[in-house]
mmCIF file of C-alpha atoms and ligand atoms in Angstrom:
data_model
loop_
_atom_site.group_PDB
_atom_site.id
_atom_site.type_symbol
_atom_site.label_atom_id
_atom_site.label_comp_id
_atom_site.label_asym_id
_atom_site.label_seq_id
_atom_site.Cartn_x
_atom_site.Cartn_y
_atom_site.Cartn_z
ATOM 1 C CA MET A 1 9.301 7.817 -22.045
ATOM 2 C CA GLU A 2 7.217 6.802 -19.028
ATOM 3 C CA LYS A 3 8.781 4.771 -16.247
ATOM 4 C CA VAL A 4 5.412 3.286 -15.222
ATOM 5 C CA VAL A 5 2.071 3.271 -16.999
ATOM 6 C CA ILE A 6 -0.845 1.991 -14.940
ATOM 7 C CA ILE A 7 -3.891 0.832 -16.895
ATOM 8 C CA GLY A 8 -6.983 1.322 -14.765
ATOM 9 C CA THR A 9 -8.080 3.498 -11.867
ATOM 10 C CA GLY A 10 -9.980 1.090 -9.637
ATOM 11 C CA CYS A 11 -8.666 0.054 -6.235
ATOM 12 C CA ALA A 12 -5.764 -1.886 -7.774
ATOM 13 C CA GLY A 13 -4.673 0.823 -10.202
ATOM 14 C CA LEU A 14 -4.913 3.705 -7.752
ATOM 15 C CA THR A 15 -3.117 1.837 -4.979
ATOM 16 C CA ALA A 16 -0.340 1.018 -7.456
ATOM 17 C CA ALA A 17 -0.373 4.723 -8.304
ATOM 18 C CA VAL A 18 0.028 5.768 -4.653
ATOM 19 C CA TYR A 19 2.986 3.431 -4.186
ATOM 20 C CA THR A 20 4.797 4.149 -7.459
ATOM 21 C CA ALA A 21 4.224 7.877 -7.005
ATOM 22 C CA ARG A 22 5.710 7.736 -3.505
ATOM 23 C CA ALA A 23 8.685 5.919 -5.053
ATOM 24 C CA ASN A 24 9.185 9.022 -7.258
ATOM 25 C CA LEU A 25 8.296 7.162 -10.455
ATOM 26 C CA SER A 26 5.673 9.749 -11.491
ATOM 27 C CA PRO A 27 3.298 7.104 -12.910
ATOM 28 C CA LEU A 28 0.962 7.826 -15.805
ATOM 29 C CA VAL A 29 -2.415 6.398 -14.754
ATOM 30 C CA LEU A 30 -4.992 5.774 -17.496
ATOM 31 C CA THR A 31 -8.637 5.734 -16.466
ATOM 32 C CA GLY A 32 -10.205 3.674 -19.255
ATOM 33 C CA SER A 33 -13.909 4.147 -19.841
ATOM 34 C CA MET A 34 -14.861 3.854 -16.167
ATOM 35 C CA PRO A 35 -12.783 6.222 -14.024
ATOM 36 C CA GLY A 36 -12.630 4.918 -10.463
ATOM 37 C CA GLY A 37 -13.688 1.443 -11.556
ATOM 38 C CA LEU A 38 -16.657 -0.634 -10.510
ATOM 39 C CA LEU A 39 -16.573 0.533 -6.903
ATOM 40 C CA THR A 40 -17.828 3.953 -8.006
ATOM 41 C CA THR A 41 -21.150 2.276 -8.782
ATOM 42 C CA THR A 42 -21.494 0.914 -5.241
ATOM 43 C CA SER A 43 -23.222 2.802 -2.476
ATOM 44 C CA ILE A 44 -21.794 2.113 0.960
ATOM 45 C CA VAL A 45 -18.680 -0.046 1.245
ATOM 46 C CA GLU A 46 -18.842 -1.595 4.696
ATOM 47 C CA ASN A 47 -15.839 -3.889 4.635
ATOM 48 C CA PHE A 48 -12.936 -1.636 3.660
ATOM 49 C CA PRO A 49 -10.769 -1.530 6.800
ATOM 50 C CA GLY A 50 -10.524 1.856 8.471
ATOM 51 C CA PHE A 51 -14.098 2.957 7.886
ATOM 52 C CA PRO A 52 -16.219 1.603 10.764
ATOM 53 C CA GLU A 53 -19.156 3.717 9.603
ATOM 54 C CA GLY A 54 -18.765 2.581 5.960
ATOM 55 C CA VAL A 55 -17.662 4.734 3.066
ATOM 56 C CA ASP A 56 -19.348 5.715 -0.183
ATOM 57 C CA GLY A 57 -17.691 3.861 -3.091
ATOM 58 C CA TYR A 58 -17.343 6.977 -5.226
ATOM 59 C CA GLU A 59 -15.840 8.921 -2.332
ATOM 60 C CA LEU A 60 -13.353 6.156 -1.550
ATOM 61 C CA MET A 61 -12.094 6.137 -5.128
ATOM 62 C CA THR A 62 -11.943 9.936 -5.320
ATOM 63 C CA ARG A 63 -9.860 10.004 -2.152
ATOM 64 C CA MET A 64 -7.516 7.294 -3.472
ATOM 65 C CA GLN A 65 -6.981 9.349 -6.620
ATOM 66 C CA GLN A 66 -6.287 12.499 -4.578
ATOM 67 C CA GLN A 67 -3.795 10.548 -2.479
ATOM 68 C CA ALA A 68 -1.973 9.289 -5.601
ATOM 69 C CA GLU A 69 -1.940 12.762 -7.179
ATOM 70 C CA LYS A 70 -0.582 14.304 -3.991
ATOM 71 C CA PHE A 71 2.576 12.243 -4.498
ATOM 72 C CA GLY A 72 2.922 12.992 -8.210
ATOM 73 C CA ALA A 73 0.763 10.461 -10.072
ATOM 74 C CA ARG A 74 -0.662 11.817 -13.342
ATOM 75 C CA VAL A 75 -4.185 10.542 -13.825
ATOM 76 C CA LYS A 76 -5.306 10.913 -17.438
ATOM 77 C CA PHE A 77 -8.696 10.186 -18.968
ATOM 78 C CA GLY A 78 -7.857 7.764 -21.749
ATOM 79 C CA THR A 79 -8.480 4.314 -23.157
ATOM 80 C CA VAL A 80 -5.725 1.987 -24.270
ATOM 81 C CA GLU A 81 -6.535 0.789 -27.789
ATOM 82 C CA ALA A 82 -3.488 -1.347 -28.496
ATOM 83 C CA VAL A 83 -0.302 -2.585 -26.824
ATOM 84 C CA LYS A 84 3.024 -3.760 -28.223
ATOM 85 C CA LEU A 85 4.842 -5.790 -25.610
ATOM 86 C CA SER A 86 7.255 -7.714 -27.839
ATOM 87 C CA SER A 87 10.186 -5.371 -27.251
ATOM 88 C CA SER A 88 11.294 -2.875 -24.637
ATOM 89 C CA PRO A 89 10.272 -0.084 -24.207
ATOM 90 C CA PHE A 90 6.661 -1.171 -24.525
ATOM 91 C CA GLU A 91 4.353 0.828 -26.739
ATOM 92 C CA LEU A 92 0.721 1.661 -25.999
ATOM 93 C CA THR A 93 -1.779 3.428 -28.200
ATOM 94 C CA VAL A 94 -3.917 5.653 -26.001
ATOM 95 C CA ASP A 95 -6.771 7.361 -27.820
ATOM 96 C CA GLY A 96 -4.708 7.380 -31.007
ATOM 97 C CA GLU A 97 -1.491 8.596 -29.386
ATOM 98 C CA ALA A 98 1.647 6.507 -28.897
ATOM 99 C CA VAL A 99 2.991 6.194 -25.345
ATOM 100 C CA GLN A 100 6.242 4.412 -24.505
ATOM 101 C CA ALA A 101 6.772 2.766 -21.139
ATOM 102 C CA GLN A 102 9.499 0.882 -19.321
ATOM 103 C CA THR A 103 6.977 -0.959 -17.160
ATOM 104 C CA ILE A 104 3.232 -1.470 -17.307
ATOM 105 C CA ILE A 105 0.850 -2.382 -14.523
ATOM 106 C CA ILE A 106 -2.348 -3.913 -15.863
ATOM 107 C CA ALA A 107 -5.204 -3.096 -13.485
ATOM 108 C CA SER A 108 -7.981 -3.051 -16.030
ATOM 109 C CA GLY A 109 -10.566 -4.677 -13.778
ATOM 110 C CA ALA A 110 -13.698 -6.458 -14.882
ATOM 111 C CA SER A 111 -17.044 -5.547 -16.450
ATOM 112 C CA HIS A 112 -20.584 -6.642 -15.700
ATOM 113 C CA ARG A 113 -21.521 -10.033 -17.152
ATOM 114 C CA HIS A 114 -24.549 -9.975 -19.452
ATOM 115 C CA LEU A 115 -27.288 -12.575 -19.696
ATOM 116 C CA GLY A 116 -26.716 -12.708 -23.432
ATOM 117 C CA LEU A 117 -30.326 -12.140 -24.502
ATOM 118 C CA GLU A 118 -31.087 -10.073 -27.579
ATOM 119 C CA SER A 119 -33.895 -8.288 -25.676
ATOM 120 C CA GLU A 120 -31.404 -7.446 -22.894
ATOM 121 C CA ARG A 121 -29.226 -5.634 -25.436
ATOM 122 C CA GLN A 122 -32.141 -3.859 -27.063
ATOM 123 C CA LEU A 123 -33.641 -2.666 -23.774
ATOM 124 C CA GLU A 124 -30.381 -1.614 -22.104
ATOM 125 C CA LYS A 125 -30.878 1.821 -20.522
ATOM 126 C CA LYS A 126 -34.606 1.460 -21.270
ATOM 127 C CA GLY A 127 -35.271 -0.495 -18.100
ATOM 128 C CA VAL A 128 -32.431 -3.008 -18.267
ATOM 129 C CA THR A 129 -29.466 -1.932 -16.179
ATOM 130 C CA TYR A 130 -26.378 -3.274 -14.409
ATOM 131 C CA CYS A 131 -26.242 -0.693 -11.623
ATOM 132 C CA ALA A 132 -28.925 0.022 -9.050
ATOM 133 C CA THR A 133 -26.909 2.821 -7.461
ATOM 134 C CA CYS A 134 -26.691 4.575 -10.816
ATOM 135 C CA ASP A 135 -30.250 4.022 -12.035
ATOM 136 C CA GLY A 136 -32.429 2.814 -9.136
ATOM 137 C CA ALA A 137 -33.826 6.237 -8.299
ATOM 138 C CA LEU A 138 -35.028 6.945 -11.859
ATOM 139 C CA PRO A 139 -38.737 7.851 -12.035
ATOM 140 C CA MET A 140 -39.505 4.798 -14.210
ATOM 141 C CA PHE A 141 -38.709 2.462 -11.293
ATOM 142 C CA ARG A 142 -40.453 4.416 -8.503
ATOM 143 C CA ASN A 143 -43.223 2.457 -6.798
ATOM 144 C CA GLN A 144 -42.957 -0.190 -9.516
ATOM 145 C CA PRO A 145 -42.078 -3.876 -9.279
ATOM 146 C CA VAL A 146 -38.494 -4.574 -10.400
ATOM 147 C CA VAL A 147 -36.453 -7.720 -10.969
ATOM 148 C CA VAL A 148 -32.886 -8.320 -9.802
ATOM 149 C CA VAL A 149 -31.105 -11.275 -11.421
ATOM 150 C CA GLY A 150 -28.348 -13.081 -9.495
ATOM 151 C CA GLY A 151 -27.600 -14.653 -6.146
ATOM 152 C CA GLY A 152 -24.264 -13.140 -5.099
ATOM 153 C CA ASP A 153 -23.333 -10.175 -2.913
ATOM 154 C CA SER A 154 -23.886 -7.786 -5.809
ATOM 155 C CA ALA A 155 -27.431 -9.021 -6.435
ATOM 156 C CA CYS A 156 -28.251 -8.740 -2.725
ATOM 157 C CA GLU A 157 -26.778 -5.270 -2.552
ATOM 158 C CA GLU A 158 -28.750 -4.180 -5.611
ATOM 159 C CA ALA A 159 -31.965 -5.688 -4.248
ATOM 160 C CA LEU A 160 -31.579 -4.035 -0.841
ATOM 161 C CA TYR A 161 -30.805 -0.680 -2.414
ATOM 162 C CA LEU A 162 -33.835 -0.916 -4.681
ATOM 163 C CA THR A 163 -36.221 -1.451 -1.745
ATOM 164 C CA ARG A 164 -35.946 2.322 -1.243
ATOM 165 C CA PHE A 165 -37.698 3.014 -4.529
ATOM 166 C CA ALA A 166 -39.504 -0.016 -5.920
ATOM 167 C CA SER A 167 -42.858 -1.345 -4.745
ATOM 168 C CA VAL A 168 -41.449 -4.891 -4.707
ATOM 169 C CA VAL A 169 -38.099 -6.388 -5.663
ATOM 170 C CA TYR A 170 -38.123 -9.893 -7.166
ATOM 171 C CA LEU A 171 -34.765 -11.579 -6.725
ATOM 172 C CA VAL A 172 -34.501 -14.148 -9.511
ATOM 173 C CA HIS A 173 -31.814 -16.741 -8.848
ATOM 174 C CA ARG A 174 -31.004 -19.905 -10.764
ATOM 175 C CA ARG A 175 -30.591 -21.992 -7.594
ATOM 176 C CA ASP A 176 -32.476 -22.190 -4.284
ATOM 177 C CA GLN A 177 -29.596 -20.862 -2.212
ATOM 178 C CA LEU A 178 -27.817 -17.522 -2.364
ATOM 179 C CA ARG A 179 -24.105 -17.403 -3.078
ATOM 180 C CA ALA A 180 -23.837 -14.113 -1.178
ATOM 181 C CA SER A 181 -22.025 -13.797 2.164
ATOM 182 C CA LYS A 182 -24.099 -14.838 5.168
ATOM 183 C CA ILE A 183 -24.677 -11.313 6.455
ATOM 184 C CA MET A 184 -25.865 -10.044 3.052
ATOM 185 C CA ALA A 185 -28.037 -13.104 2.426
ATOM 186 C CA GLU A 186 -29.723 -12.784 5.824
ATOM 187 C CA ARG A 187 -30.333 -9.068 5.391
ATOM 188 C CA THR A 188 -31.780 -9.647 1.924
ATOM 189 C CA LEU A 189 -34.103 -12.470 2.852
ATOM 190 C CA ALA A 190 -35.308 -10.548 5.922
ATOM 191 C CA SER A 191 -36.506 -7.610 3.819
ATOM 192 C CA PRO A 192 -40.294 -7.627 3.492
ATOM 193 C CA LYS A 193 -39.974 -5.923 0.090
ATOM 194 C CA ILE A 194 -37.704 -8.571 -1.456
ATOM 195 C CA LYS A 195 -39.382 -11.657 -2.884
ATOM 196 C CA PRO A 196 -36.979 -14.432 -3.933
ATOM 197 C CA VAL A 197 -37.828 -16.375 -7.079
ATOM 198 C CA TRP A 198 -35.758 -19.553 -6.712
ATOM 199 C CA ASP A 199 -34.504 -22.023 -9.331
ATOM 200 C CA SER A 200 -35.404 -19.639 -12.134
ATOM 201 C CA VAL A 201 -33.719 -18.060 -15.119
ATOM 202 C CA VAL A 202 -34.778 -15.128 -17.262
ATOM 203 C CA THR A 203 -35.349 -16.381 -20.804
ATOM 204 C CA ASP A 204 -36.585 -13.111 -22.303
ATOM 205 C CA ILE A 205 -37.242 -9.492 -21.393
ATOM 206 C CA LEU A 206 -40.416 -7.835 -22.649
ATOM 207 C CA ASP A 207 -41.301 -5.670 -24.427
ATOM 208 C CA VAL A 208 -38.955 -4.703 -27.227
ATOM 209 C CA ARG A 209 -41.865 -3.514 -29.374
ATOM 210 C CA GLN A 210 -42.910 -0.962 -26.738
ATOM 211 C CA ASP A 211 -39.237 0.031 -26.280
ATOM 212 C CA LYS A 212 -39.476 -0.395 -22.490
ATOM 213 C CA VAL A 213 -39.442 -3.135 -19.875
ATOM 214 C CA THR A 214 -42.859 -4.480 -18.967
ATOM 215 C CA ALA A 215 -42.099 -8.043 -17.797
ATOM 216 C CA VAL A 216 -39.608 -10.895 -17.798
ATOM 217 C CA LYS A 217 -40.190 -14.412 -19.050
ATOM 218 C CA LEU A 218 -39.000 -16.975 -16.533
ATOM 219 C CA LYS A 219 -38.233 -20.659 -16.673
ATOM 220 C CA ASN A 220 -38.086 -22.815 -13.578
ATOM 221 C CA VAL A 221 -34.965 -24.939 -14.094
ATOM 222 C CA LYS A 222 -36.314 -27.795 -11.972
ATOM 223 C CA SER A 223 -39.860 -28.087 -13.321
ATOM 224 C CA ASN A 224 -39.256 -26.417 -16.719
ATOM 225 C CA ALA A 225 -42.451 -24.410 -16.049
ATOM 226 C CA GLU A 226 -42.535 -21.080 -17.859
ATOM 227 C CA SER A 227 -44.097 -17.906 -16.499
ATOM 228 C CA GLU A 228 -44.186 -14.155 -16.919
ATOM 229 C CA LEU A 229 -43.484 -11.621 -14.196
ATOM 230 C CA ALA A 230 -44.578 -8.021 -14.678
ATOM 231 C CA CYS A 231 -41.891 -5.449 -13.829
ATOM 232 C CA ALA A 232 -40.663 -2.012 -14.865
ATOM 233 C CA GLY A 233 -36.968 -2.766 -14.599
ATOM 234 C CA VAL A 234 -34.412 -5.560 -14.728
ATOM 235 C CA PHE A 235 -31.210 -5.155 -12.714
ATOM 236 C CA ILE A 236 -28.643 -7.736 -13.778
ATOM 237 C CA ALA A 237 -25.998 -8.673 -11.187
ATOM 238 C CA ILE A 238 -24.592 -12.015 -12.309
ATOM 239 C CA GLY A 239 -20.899 -11.397 -11.890
ATOM 240 C CA HIS A 240 -18.161 -10.049 -14.074
ATOM 241 C CA VAL A 241 -15.839 -10.733 -16.999
ATOM 242 C CA PRO A 242 -12.199 -9.558 -16.922
ATOM 243 C CA ASN A 243 -11.192 -6.625 -19.141
ATOM 244 C CA THR A 244 -8.238 -8.366 -20.730
ATOM 245 C CA GLN A 245 -9.166 -8.668 -24.419
ATOM 246 C CA LEU A 246 -6.337 -6.259 -25.289
ATOM 247 C CA PHE A 247 -3.729 -8.698 -23.998
ATOM 248 C CA GLN A 248 -5.086 -11.903 -25.480
ATOM 249 C CA GLY A 249 -2.402 -14.048 -27.073
ATOM 250 C CA VAL A 250 0.389 -12.036 -25.453
ATOM 251 C CA ILE A 251 -0.157 -12.223 -21.699
ATOM 252 C CA THR A 252 -0.825 -15.644 -20.184
ATOM 253 C CA MET A 253 -4.418 -15.984 -19.014
ATOM 254 C CA ASP A 254 -6.817 -18.755 -18.047
ATOM 255 C CA GLU A 255 -9.702 -20.007 -20.187
ATOM 256 C CA ASN A 256 -11.996 -17.292 -18.760
ATOM 257 C CA GLY A 257 -9.607 -14.478 -19.630
ATOM 258 C CA TYR A 258 -8.215 -13.853 -16.138
ATOM 259 C CA ILE A 259 -4.503 -13.016 -16.261
ATOM 260 C CA ILE A 260 -2.371 -15.550 -14.389
ATOM 261 C CA PRO A 261 0.203 -13.801 -12.191
ATOM 262 C CA GLN A 262 3.528 -15.538 -11.637
ATOM 263 C CA ARG A 263 5.827 -14.799 -8.675
ATOM 264 C CA GLY A 264 3.803 -12.052 -7.004
ATOM 265 C CA SER A 265 2.393 -9.728 -9.628
ATOM 266 C CA ALA A 266 4.663 -10.576 -12.566
ATOM 267 C CA THR A 267 3.214 -11.751 -15.880
ATOM 268 C CA ASN A 268 4.921 -13.859 -18.523
ATOM 269 C CA VAL A 269 6.295 -10.617 -20.046
ATOM 270 C CA PRO A 270 9.148 -9.171 -17.926
ATOM 271 C CA GLY A 271 8.285 -5.598 -16.959
ATOM 272 C CA VAL A 272 4.518 -6.119 -17.218
ATOM 273 C CA PHE A 273 2.739 -6.595 -13.910
ATOM 274 C CA VAL A 274 -0.878 -7.230 -13.037
ATOM 275 C CA ALA A 275 -3.220 -6.406 -10.160
ATOM 276 C CA GLY A 276 -6.863 -6.563 -9.186
ATOM 277 C CA ASP A 277 -10.006 -8.090 -10.647
ATOM 278 C CA CYS A 278 -8.500 -8.748 -14.092
ATOM 279 C CA ALA A 279 -6.289 -11.338 -12.401
ATOM 280 C CA ASP A 280 -8.540 -12.526 -9.590
ATOM 281 C CA HIS A 281 -11.710 -14.569 -9.887
ATOM 282 C CA VAL A 282 -11.496 -15.832 -6.321
ATOM 283 C CA TYR A 283 -11.411 -12.960 -3.822
ATOM 284 C CA ARG A 284 -12.494 -9.911 -5.883
ATOM 285 C CA GLN A 285 -12.668 -7.512 -2.975
ATOM 286 C CA ALA A 286 -11.729 -3.839 -2.872
ATOM 287 C CA ILE A 287 -9.114 -4.577 -0.237
ATOM 288 C CA THR A 288 -7.557 -7.530 -2.094
ATOM 289 C CA ALA A 289 -7.403 -5.464 -5.295
ATOM 290 C CA ALA A 290 -5.689 -2.694 -3.327
ATOM 291 C CA GLY A 291 -3.239 -5.229 -1.881
ATOM 292 C CA MET A 292 -2.432 -6.566 -5.346
ATOM 293 C CA GLY A 293 -1.945 -2.983 -6.571
ATOM 294 C CA CYS A 294 0.619 -2.463 -3.822
ATOM 295 C CA MET A 295 2.419 -5.678 -4.805
ATOM 296 C CA ALA A 296 2.518 -4.700 -8.471
ATOM 297 C CA ALA A 297 3.920 -1.261 -7.600
ATOM 298 C CA ILE A 298 6.712 -2.742 -5.486
ATOM 299 C CA ASP A 299 7.510 -5.341 -8.167
ATOM 300 C CA ALA A 300 7.618 -2.624 -10.857
ATOM 301 C CA GLU A 301 9.848 -0.449 -8.702
ATOM 302 C CA ARG A 302 12.309 -3.325 -8.125
ATOM 303 C CA TYR A 303 12.265 -4.239 -11.808
ATOM 304 C CA LEU A 304 13.137 -0.644 -12.750
ATOM 305 C CA ALA A 305 15.865 -0.466 -10.118
ATOM 306 C CA ALA A 306 17.479 -3.628 -11.546
ATOM 307 C CA LEU A 307 17.084 -2.334 -15.123
ATOM 308 C CA ASN A 308 18.779 0.971 -14.366
ATOM 309 C CA GLN A 309 21.641 -0.445 -12.263
HETATM 310 P P1 NAP B 1 -20.664 -13.646 -7.898
HETATM 311 O O1 NAP B 1 -20.346 -13.823 -6.462
HETATM 312 O O2 NAP B 1 -19.854 -14.354 -8.932
HETATM 313 O O3 NAP B 1 -22.204 -14.041 -8.082
HETATM 314 C C1 NAP B 1 -22.780 -14.094 -9.346
HETATM 315 C C2 NAP B 1 -24.194 -14.638 -9.189
HETATM 316 O O4 NAP B 1 -24.816 -14.609 -10.457
HETATM 317 C C3 NAP B 1 -24.218 -16.077 -8.680
HETATM 318 O O5 NAP B 1 -25.248 -16.211 -7.744
HETATM 319 C C4 NAP B 1 -24.460 -16.867 -9.953
HETATM 320 O O6 NAP B 1 -25.237 -18.027 -9.721
HETATM 321 C C5 NAP B 1 -25.273 -15.914 -10.793
HETATM 322 N N1 NAP B 1 -25.035 -16.110 -12.228
HETATM 323 C C6 NAP B 1 -23.860 -16.161 -12.892
HETATM 324 N N2 NAP B 1 -24.051 -16.299 -14.217
HETATM 325 C C7 NAP B 1 -25.390 -16.351 -14.393
HETATM 326 C C8 NAP B 1 -26.209 -16.482 -15.531
HETATM 327 N N3 NAP B 1 -25.702 -16.572 -16.774
HETATM 328 N N4 NAP B 1 -27.550 -16.494 -15.352
HETATM 329 C C9 NAP B 1 -28.080 -16.391 -14.111
HETATM 330 N N5 NAP B 1 -27.349 -16.247 -12.983
HETATM 331 C C10 NAP B 1 -26.018 -16.235 -13.129
HETATM 332 O O7 NAP B 1 -20.635 -12.108 -8.351
HETATM 333 P P2 NAP B 1 -20.952 -10.785 -7.507
HETATM 334 O O8 NAP B 1 -22.185 -10.923 -6.714
HETATM 335 O O9 NAP B 1 -20.843 -9.676 -8.491
HETATM 336 O O10 NAP B 1 -19.749 -10.678 -6.497
HETATM 337 C C11 NAP B 1 -18.408 -10.626 -7.005
HETATM 338 C C12 NAP B 1 -17.437 -10.482 -5.837
HETATM 339 O O11 NAP B 1 -17.569 -9.187 -5.269
HETATM 340 C C13 NAP B 1 -17.688 -11.488 -4.723
HETATM 341 O O12 NAP B 1 -16.450 -11.902 -4.206
HETATM 342 C C14 NAP B 1 -18.446 -10.698 -3.690
HETATM 343 O O13 NAP B 1 -18.233 -11.166 -2.377
HETATM 344 C C15 NAP B 1 -17.871 -9.307 -3.898
HETATM 345 N N6 NAP B 1 -18.858 -8.275 -3.496
HETATM 346 C C16 NAP B 1 -18.914 -7.944 -2.168
HETATM 347 C C17 NAP B 1 -19.855 -7.027 -1.727
HETATM 348 C C18 NAP B 1 -19.929 -6.695 -0.284
HETATM 349 O O14 NAP B 1 -19.206 -7.299 0.499
HETATM 350 N N7 NAP B 1 -20.770 -5.788 0.137
HETATM 351 C C19 NAP B 1 -20.742 -6.453 -2.630
HETATM 352 C C20 NAP B 1 -20.676 -6.822 -3.981
HETATM 353 C C21 NAP B 1 -19.729 -7.741 -4.389
HETATM 354 P P3 NAP B 1 -24.654 -19.268 -8.893
HETATM 355 O O15 NAP B 1 -24.693 -18.847 -7.461
HETATM 356 O O16 NAP B 1 -25.589 -20.360 -9.220
HETATM 357 O O17 NAP B 1 -23.285 -19.484 -9.412
#
């Protein structure tokens, strides 16, 4: 039986892994379908303390994993398919195999939010993408106009990154003001290659019949005017949804599916703790996720100490 199973290997999960490993709990850390979490899809992280020159997101996560493994964490590629939390020890089904655990730390993060258009689904990976760092350099986007949807830090980051490859980057936002932090917004609007398209939403992505992206249909939300904008790619950066479906009905969460922590990192189920983006729709930073991972590890350690007294 495992003392600690950590679900997720983003900043929260791997920080929890470092701490529980250093407490000699030999945690089993399950990667899910995105090892390293969302930060691995970022280019330079400029606001993680300790890196004045910035650090590549993938490198940061790789180093966190190495640090956890150095102290005895066991990182395993695997997806949790089911959980039974009604009695102790808890039981997880991981890729068909049963795993028993005395404590669980949920650090399952969040996934990209979709626009919800049928054409978006049909053209995914054929010009529609959720990650400029992953796909921006593909030949199909080189020297072509592209569209970024969103007005937050992610959209700005995507747009700035894409200026390296695209001929022009249209930043389509549903309001006339960016939500992004001041520094990112200023940098974005100062770029001669980025053209903001304010007060507009994407109502369709063309052209499903050609099996590639050729344009987006736009609607101005103030005037209701409709237009078409030619582009070779659509980069969607409109926020995230928490990866908590597995725990629905068992772990207390808000109406958007974010787990509600009680007393530090505890959940409504004693022995199950939570950390990171799956429980945070307010701060959602690498450093806050790491901090929550640390809290969850300490709470799990104290819970186990009390259990085994
Ligand atoms: P976000 O801050 O929630 O922004 C999402 C953006 O998408 C908003 O501008 C929102 O519009 C728009 N949006 C949401 N749903 C939409 C829809 N259905 N259709 C059209 N537009 C829609 O998300 P984020 O940019 O991914 O950032 C998440 C967190 O990570 C933030 O705390 C951010 O600071 C952080 N982050 C930081 C950095 C950095 O510091 N370098 C980089 C990336 C992310 P409204 O503005 O109208 O709501």
